[in-house]
Coordinates of C-alpha atoms in Angstrom, one line a residue:
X18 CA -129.7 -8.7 -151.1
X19 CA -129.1 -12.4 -149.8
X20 CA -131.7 -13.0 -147.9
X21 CA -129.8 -16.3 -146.5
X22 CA -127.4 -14.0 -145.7
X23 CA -129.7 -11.5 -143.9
X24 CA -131.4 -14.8 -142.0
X25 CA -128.0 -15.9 -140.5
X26 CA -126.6 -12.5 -139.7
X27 CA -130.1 -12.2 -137.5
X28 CA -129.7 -16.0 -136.3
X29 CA -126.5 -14.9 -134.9
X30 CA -126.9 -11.6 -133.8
X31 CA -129.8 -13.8 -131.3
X32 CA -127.0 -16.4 -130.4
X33 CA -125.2 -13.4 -129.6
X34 CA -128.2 -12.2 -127.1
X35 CA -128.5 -16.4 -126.0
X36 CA -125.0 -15.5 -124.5
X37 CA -125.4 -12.0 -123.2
X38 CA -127.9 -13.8 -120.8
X39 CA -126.0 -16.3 -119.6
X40 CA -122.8 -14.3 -119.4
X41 CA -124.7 -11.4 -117.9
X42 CA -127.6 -12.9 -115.7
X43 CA -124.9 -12.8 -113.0
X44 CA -125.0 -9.1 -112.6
X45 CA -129.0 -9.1 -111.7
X46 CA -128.3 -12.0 -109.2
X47 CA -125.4 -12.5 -108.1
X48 CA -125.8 -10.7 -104.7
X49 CA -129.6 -11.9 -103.9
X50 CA -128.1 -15.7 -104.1
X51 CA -125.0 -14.8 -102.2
X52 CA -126.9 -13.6 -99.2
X53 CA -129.1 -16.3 -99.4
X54 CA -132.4 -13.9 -100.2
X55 CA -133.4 -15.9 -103.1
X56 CA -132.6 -19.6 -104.3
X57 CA -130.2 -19.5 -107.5
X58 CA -133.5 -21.0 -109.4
X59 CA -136.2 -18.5 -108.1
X60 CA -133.4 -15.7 -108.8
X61 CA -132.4 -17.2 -112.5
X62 CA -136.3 -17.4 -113.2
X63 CA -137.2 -14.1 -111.8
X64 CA -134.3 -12.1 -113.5
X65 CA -135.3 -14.3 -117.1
X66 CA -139.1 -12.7 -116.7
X67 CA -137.7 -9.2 -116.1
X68 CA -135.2 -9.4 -118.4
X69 CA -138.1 -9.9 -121.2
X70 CA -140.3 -7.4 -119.6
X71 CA -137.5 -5.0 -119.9
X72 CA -136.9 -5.4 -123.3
X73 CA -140.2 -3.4 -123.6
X74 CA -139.3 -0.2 -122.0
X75 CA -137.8 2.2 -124.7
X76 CA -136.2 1.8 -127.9
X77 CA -133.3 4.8 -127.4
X78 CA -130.5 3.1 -126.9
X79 CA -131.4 0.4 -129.9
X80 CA -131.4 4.0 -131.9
X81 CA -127.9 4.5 -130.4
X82 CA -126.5 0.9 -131.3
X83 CA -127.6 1.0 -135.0
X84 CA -127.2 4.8 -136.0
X85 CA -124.3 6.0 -133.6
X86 CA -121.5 3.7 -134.1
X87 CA -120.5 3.4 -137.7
X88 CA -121.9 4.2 -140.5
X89 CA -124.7 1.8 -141.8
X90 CA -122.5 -0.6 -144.5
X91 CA -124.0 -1.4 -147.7
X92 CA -124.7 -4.3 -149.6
X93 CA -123.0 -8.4 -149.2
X94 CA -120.4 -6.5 -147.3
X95 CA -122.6 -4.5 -145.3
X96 CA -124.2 -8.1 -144.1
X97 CA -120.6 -9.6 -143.5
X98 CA -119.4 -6.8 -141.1
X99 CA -122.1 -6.8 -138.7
X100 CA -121.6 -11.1 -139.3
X101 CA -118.2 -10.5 -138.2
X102 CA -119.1 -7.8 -135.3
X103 CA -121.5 -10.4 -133.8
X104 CA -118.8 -13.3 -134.0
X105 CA -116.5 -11.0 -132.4
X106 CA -118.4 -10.7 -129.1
X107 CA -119.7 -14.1 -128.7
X108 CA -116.3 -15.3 -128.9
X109 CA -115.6 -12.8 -126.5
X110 CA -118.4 -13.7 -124.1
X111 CA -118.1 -17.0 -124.0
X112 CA -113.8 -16.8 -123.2
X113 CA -114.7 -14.5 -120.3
X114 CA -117.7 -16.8 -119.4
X115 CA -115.5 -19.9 -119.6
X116 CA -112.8 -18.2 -117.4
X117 CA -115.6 -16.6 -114.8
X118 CA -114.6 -13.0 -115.6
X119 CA -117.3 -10.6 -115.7
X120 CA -116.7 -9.0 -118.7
X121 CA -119.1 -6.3 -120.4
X122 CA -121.1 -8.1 -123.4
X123 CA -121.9 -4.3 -124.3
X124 CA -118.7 -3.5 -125.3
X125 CA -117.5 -6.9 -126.5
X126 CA -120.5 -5.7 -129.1
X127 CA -119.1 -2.6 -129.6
X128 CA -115.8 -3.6 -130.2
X129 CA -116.7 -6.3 -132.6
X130 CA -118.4 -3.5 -134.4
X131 CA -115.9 -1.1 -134.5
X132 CA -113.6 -3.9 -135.7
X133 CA -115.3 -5.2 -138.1
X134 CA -115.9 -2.0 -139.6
X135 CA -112.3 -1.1 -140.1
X136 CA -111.6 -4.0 -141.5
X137 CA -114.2 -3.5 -143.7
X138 CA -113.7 -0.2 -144.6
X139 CA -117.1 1.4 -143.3
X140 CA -116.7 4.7 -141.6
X141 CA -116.5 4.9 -137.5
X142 CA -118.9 8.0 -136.1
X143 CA -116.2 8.3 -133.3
X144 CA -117.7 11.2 -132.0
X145 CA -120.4 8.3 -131.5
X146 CA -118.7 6.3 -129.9
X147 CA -116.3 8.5 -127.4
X148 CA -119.8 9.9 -126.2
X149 CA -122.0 6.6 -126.0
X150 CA -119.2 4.4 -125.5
X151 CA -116.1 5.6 -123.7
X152 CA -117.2 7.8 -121.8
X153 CA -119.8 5.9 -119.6
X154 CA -117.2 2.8 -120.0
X155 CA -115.3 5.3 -117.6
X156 CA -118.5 7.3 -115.7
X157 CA -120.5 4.4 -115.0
X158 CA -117.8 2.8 -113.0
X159 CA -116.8 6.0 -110.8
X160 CA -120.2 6.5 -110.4
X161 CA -121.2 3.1 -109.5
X162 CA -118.4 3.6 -106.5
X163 CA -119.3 6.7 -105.0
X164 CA -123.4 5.8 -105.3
X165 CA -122.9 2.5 -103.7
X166 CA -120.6 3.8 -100.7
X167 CA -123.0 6.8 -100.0
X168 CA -126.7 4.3 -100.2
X169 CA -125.0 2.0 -98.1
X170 CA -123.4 5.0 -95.3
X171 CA -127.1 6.1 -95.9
X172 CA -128.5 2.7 -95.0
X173 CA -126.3 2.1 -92.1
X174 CA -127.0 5.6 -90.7
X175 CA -131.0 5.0 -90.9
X176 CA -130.5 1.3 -89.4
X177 CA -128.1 2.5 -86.9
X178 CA -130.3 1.4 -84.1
X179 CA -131.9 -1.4 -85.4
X180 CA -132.2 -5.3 -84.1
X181 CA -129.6 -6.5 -86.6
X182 CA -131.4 -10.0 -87.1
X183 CA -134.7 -8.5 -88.0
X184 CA -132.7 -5.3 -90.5
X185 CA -131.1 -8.8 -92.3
X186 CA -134.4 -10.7 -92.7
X187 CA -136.2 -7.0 -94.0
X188 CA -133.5 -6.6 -96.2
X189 CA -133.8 -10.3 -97.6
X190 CA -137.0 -9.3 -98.8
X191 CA -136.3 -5.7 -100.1
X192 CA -133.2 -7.7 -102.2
X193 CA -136.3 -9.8 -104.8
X194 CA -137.4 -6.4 -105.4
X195 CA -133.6 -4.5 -106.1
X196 CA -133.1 -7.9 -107.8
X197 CA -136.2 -7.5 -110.0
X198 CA -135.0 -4.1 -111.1
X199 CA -131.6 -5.2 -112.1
X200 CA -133.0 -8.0 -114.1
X201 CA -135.6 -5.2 -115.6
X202 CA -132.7 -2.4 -116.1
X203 CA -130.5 -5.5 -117.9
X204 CA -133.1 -6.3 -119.9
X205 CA -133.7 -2.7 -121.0
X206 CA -130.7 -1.8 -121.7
X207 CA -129.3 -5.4 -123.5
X208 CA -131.9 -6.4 -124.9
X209 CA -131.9 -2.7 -126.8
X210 CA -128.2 -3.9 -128.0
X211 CA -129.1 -6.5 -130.1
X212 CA -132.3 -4.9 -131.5
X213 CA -129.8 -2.2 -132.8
X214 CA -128.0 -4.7 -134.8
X215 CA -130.8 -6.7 -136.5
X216 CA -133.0 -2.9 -137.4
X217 CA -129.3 -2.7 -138.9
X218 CA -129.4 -5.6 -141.1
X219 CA -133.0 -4.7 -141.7
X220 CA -131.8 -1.4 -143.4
X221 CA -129.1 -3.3 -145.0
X222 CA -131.3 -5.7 -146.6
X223 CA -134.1 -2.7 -148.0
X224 CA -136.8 -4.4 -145.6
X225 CA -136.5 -1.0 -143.2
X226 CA -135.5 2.5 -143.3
X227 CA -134.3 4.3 -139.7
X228 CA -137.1 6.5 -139.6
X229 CA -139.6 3.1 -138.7
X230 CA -140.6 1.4 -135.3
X231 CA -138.6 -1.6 -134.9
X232 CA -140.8 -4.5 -135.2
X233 CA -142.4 -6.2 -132.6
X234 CA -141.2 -9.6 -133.8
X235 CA -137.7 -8.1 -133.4
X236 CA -138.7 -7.2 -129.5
X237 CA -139.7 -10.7 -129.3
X238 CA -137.2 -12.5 -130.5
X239 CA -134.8 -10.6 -128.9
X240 CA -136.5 -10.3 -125.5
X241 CA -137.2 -14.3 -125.7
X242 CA -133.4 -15.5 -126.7
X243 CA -132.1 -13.0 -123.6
X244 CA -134.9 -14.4 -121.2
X245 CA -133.8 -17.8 -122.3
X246 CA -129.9 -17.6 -121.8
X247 CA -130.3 -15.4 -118.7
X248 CA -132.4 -18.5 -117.4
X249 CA -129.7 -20.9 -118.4
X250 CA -126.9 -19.0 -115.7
X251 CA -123.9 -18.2 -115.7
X252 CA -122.6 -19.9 -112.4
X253 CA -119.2 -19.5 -113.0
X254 CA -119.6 -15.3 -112.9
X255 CA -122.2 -15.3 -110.3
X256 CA -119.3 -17.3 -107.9
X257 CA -117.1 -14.4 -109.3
X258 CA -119.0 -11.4 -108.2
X259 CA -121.0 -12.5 -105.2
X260 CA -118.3 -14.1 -103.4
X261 CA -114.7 -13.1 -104.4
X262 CA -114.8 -10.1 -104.7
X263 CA -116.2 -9.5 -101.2
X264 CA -118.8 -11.4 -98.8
X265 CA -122.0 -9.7 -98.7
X266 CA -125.3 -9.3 -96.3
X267 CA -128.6 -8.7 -97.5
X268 CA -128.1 -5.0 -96.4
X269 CA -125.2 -4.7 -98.6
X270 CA -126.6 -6.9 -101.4
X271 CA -129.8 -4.3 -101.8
X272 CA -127.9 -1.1 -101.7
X273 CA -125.6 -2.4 -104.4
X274 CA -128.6 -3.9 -106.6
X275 CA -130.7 -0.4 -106.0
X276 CA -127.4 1.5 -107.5
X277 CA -127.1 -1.0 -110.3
X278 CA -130.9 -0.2 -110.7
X279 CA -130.9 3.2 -111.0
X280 CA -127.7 3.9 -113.0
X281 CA -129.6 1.6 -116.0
X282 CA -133.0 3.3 -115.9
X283 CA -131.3 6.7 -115.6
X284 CA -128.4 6.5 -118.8
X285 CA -131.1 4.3 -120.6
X286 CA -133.7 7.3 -120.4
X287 CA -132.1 10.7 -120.1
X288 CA -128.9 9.8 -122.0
X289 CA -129.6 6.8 -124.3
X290 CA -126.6 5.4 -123.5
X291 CA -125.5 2.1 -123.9
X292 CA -123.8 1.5 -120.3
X293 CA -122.6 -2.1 -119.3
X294 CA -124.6 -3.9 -116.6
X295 CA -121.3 -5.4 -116.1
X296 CA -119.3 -2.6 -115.0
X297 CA -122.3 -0.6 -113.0
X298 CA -123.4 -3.8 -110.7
X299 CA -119.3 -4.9 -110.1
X300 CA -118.2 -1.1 -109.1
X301 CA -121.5 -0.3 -107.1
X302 CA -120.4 -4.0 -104.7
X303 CA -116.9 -2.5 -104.3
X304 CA -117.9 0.9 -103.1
X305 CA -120.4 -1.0 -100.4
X306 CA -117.9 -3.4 -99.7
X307 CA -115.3 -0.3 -98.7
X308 CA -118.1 0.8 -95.8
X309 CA -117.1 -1.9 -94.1
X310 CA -113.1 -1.1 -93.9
X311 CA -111.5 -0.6 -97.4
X312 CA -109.7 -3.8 -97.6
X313 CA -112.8 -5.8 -96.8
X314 CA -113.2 -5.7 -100.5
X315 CA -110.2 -7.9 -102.6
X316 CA -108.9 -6.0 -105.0
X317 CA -106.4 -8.3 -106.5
X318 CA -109.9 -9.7 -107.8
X319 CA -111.5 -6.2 -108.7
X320 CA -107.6 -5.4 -110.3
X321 CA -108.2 -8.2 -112.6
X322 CA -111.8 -7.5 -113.3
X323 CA -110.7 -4.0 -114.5
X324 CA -108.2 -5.3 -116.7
X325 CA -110.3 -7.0 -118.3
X326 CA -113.0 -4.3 -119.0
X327 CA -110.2 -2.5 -121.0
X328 CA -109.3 -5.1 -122.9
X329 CA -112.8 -6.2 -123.9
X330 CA -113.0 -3.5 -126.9
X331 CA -109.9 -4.0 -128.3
X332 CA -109.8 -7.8 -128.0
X333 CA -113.4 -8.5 -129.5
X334 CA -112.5 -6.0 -132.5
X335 CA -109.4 -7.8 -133.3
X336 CA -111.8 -10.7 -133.2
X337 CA -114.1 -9.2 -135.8
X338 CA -111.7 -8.0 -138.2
X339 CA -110.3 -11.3 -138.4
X340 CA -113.5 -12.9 -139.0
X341 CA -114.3 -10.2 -141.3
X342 CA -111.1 -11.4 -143.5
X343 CA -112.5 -14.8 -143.2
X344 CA -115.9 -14.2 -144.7
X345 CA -113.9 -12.0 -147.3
X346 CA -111.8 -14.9 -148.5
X347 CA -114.9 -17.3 -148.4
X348 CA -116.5 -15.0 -150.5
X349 CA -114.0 -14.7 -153.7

């Protein structure tokens, strides 16, 4: 095996975790800075420190990423589709970055690898994929809805009586620690993504088998490169979900980050699932936002935020299987 070819595929496949940071560090901040509980810098450097920390906690949905998907490719070619899944979803990212759409880098990663493999004629565990993958693409959302209406009915209902002023400065507070736990559930759960992919190209390459830990050098480097895009922002998404899609308070901002929170820890641990950060934060701020009256919330914005979760998959695929035909050609 190449090992140049095994040190790119691994350079990128961290490139490809640079830009889940940035494109995702939104979703662990995004409401703290809108309601003015943290400063966008002491939210950026909290959520990069528990993104890393996160990275620590479990290794099941890594197992999922590189053994559920497709079928492990072998050889040169092996190396060039998971080259041409990561290339796929960073050119994804960074169109939906560039154009402030939150868009899942989970399944801009899945797509590119189920793309690539197609192209490449490697087999698609689809059975894999329609229970890791579709489904909580379609769960997670619902559930994100109806959890985030009912914690923030339950909120209001407990606070009913409360001096409003001193609920909002509590809640400030409460918000760095529902932060924290986004920014820890992201980094468990991403972080895992891209660990999945390089164990892959580890197997590829004959330096691992399945059956062994993953390295720590691989937590590292993956925990580090997530820590370090997540800490570069991604203003341009943050603007997208913690204003325009509906004006929050800090009561609002900690019942959606606590939904966010525990949706991650909970598919991450009992299911191993692979859920986008994305989709759970974005629906748990529209079902808050409809406690206040359902058109409180815009959903011309939230129409086109849906749209583009279901075009993610498809379009970073297409992506990948036309950067597997590149790396093809190059190669004759």
């Amino acid at each position: 095996m190449d090992t140049f070819a095994l040190v790119v595929t691994i350079l990128v496949a961290l490139f490809f975790t640079y830009t889940n940071g940035f494109h995702d560090s939104a979703n662990a901040i995004a409401t703290s800075v809108s309601t003015r509980a943290l400063t966008p810098r002491a939210a950026l450097a909290m959520a990069a420190v528990m993104n890393m920390a996160g990275a620590f906690f479990g290794t099941g949905v890594a197992k999922t990423v590189s053994e559920g998907l497709i079928e492990t490719p072998e050889g040169s070619k092996g190396m060039a589709i998971l080259f041409a899944a990561l290339v796929g979803a960073i050119v994804w990212n960074l169109v939906t970055w560039y154009f402030g759409l939150p868009s899942s880098s989970s399944h801009a990663l899945f797509g590119g690898l189920v793309g690539a493999a197609l192209a490449g004629g490697t087999e698609v565990l689809w059975n894999g994929v329609v229970d890791k993958v579709i489904i909580p693409m379609f769960l997670s959302p619902v559930v994100g809805l109806v959890l985030g209406y009912l914690v923030m009915t339950a909120i209001m209902w407990i606070f009913r009586s409360a001096n409003p002023h001193k609920a909002k400065r509590g809640f400030r507070i409460a918000q760095t620690v529902s932060a924290a736990g986004m920014a820890l559930g992201h980094g468990l759960q991403d972080a895992q993504k891209t660990m999945g992919v390089v164990v892959m190209a580890l197997v590829i390459s004959g330096h691992e088998t399945y059956g062994d830990a993953i390295p720590a050098w691989v937590k590292i480097a993956c925990a580090v490169m997530l820590s370090l895009g997540t800490y570069a922002g991604g203003w341009r998404i943050m603007r997208t979900l913690g204003r325009k899609i509906i004006e929050l308070d800090p009561p609002q901002g900690f019942a959606a980050e606590a939904t966010g929170a525990s949706i991650m820890f909970t598919t991450a641990y009992l299911f191993k699932a692979p859920v986008s950060t994305t989709h759970v934060i974005t629906s748990a701020i529209m079902g808050v936002g409809a406690t206040k009256r359902v058109n409180a919330v815009r959903w011309g914005v939230a129409k086109n935020i849906v749209l583009g979760w279901f075009i993610t998959m498809p379009a970073a695929a297409l992506v990948a299987a036309a950067a597997f035909g590149i790396v093809n050609l190059a190669a004759l």
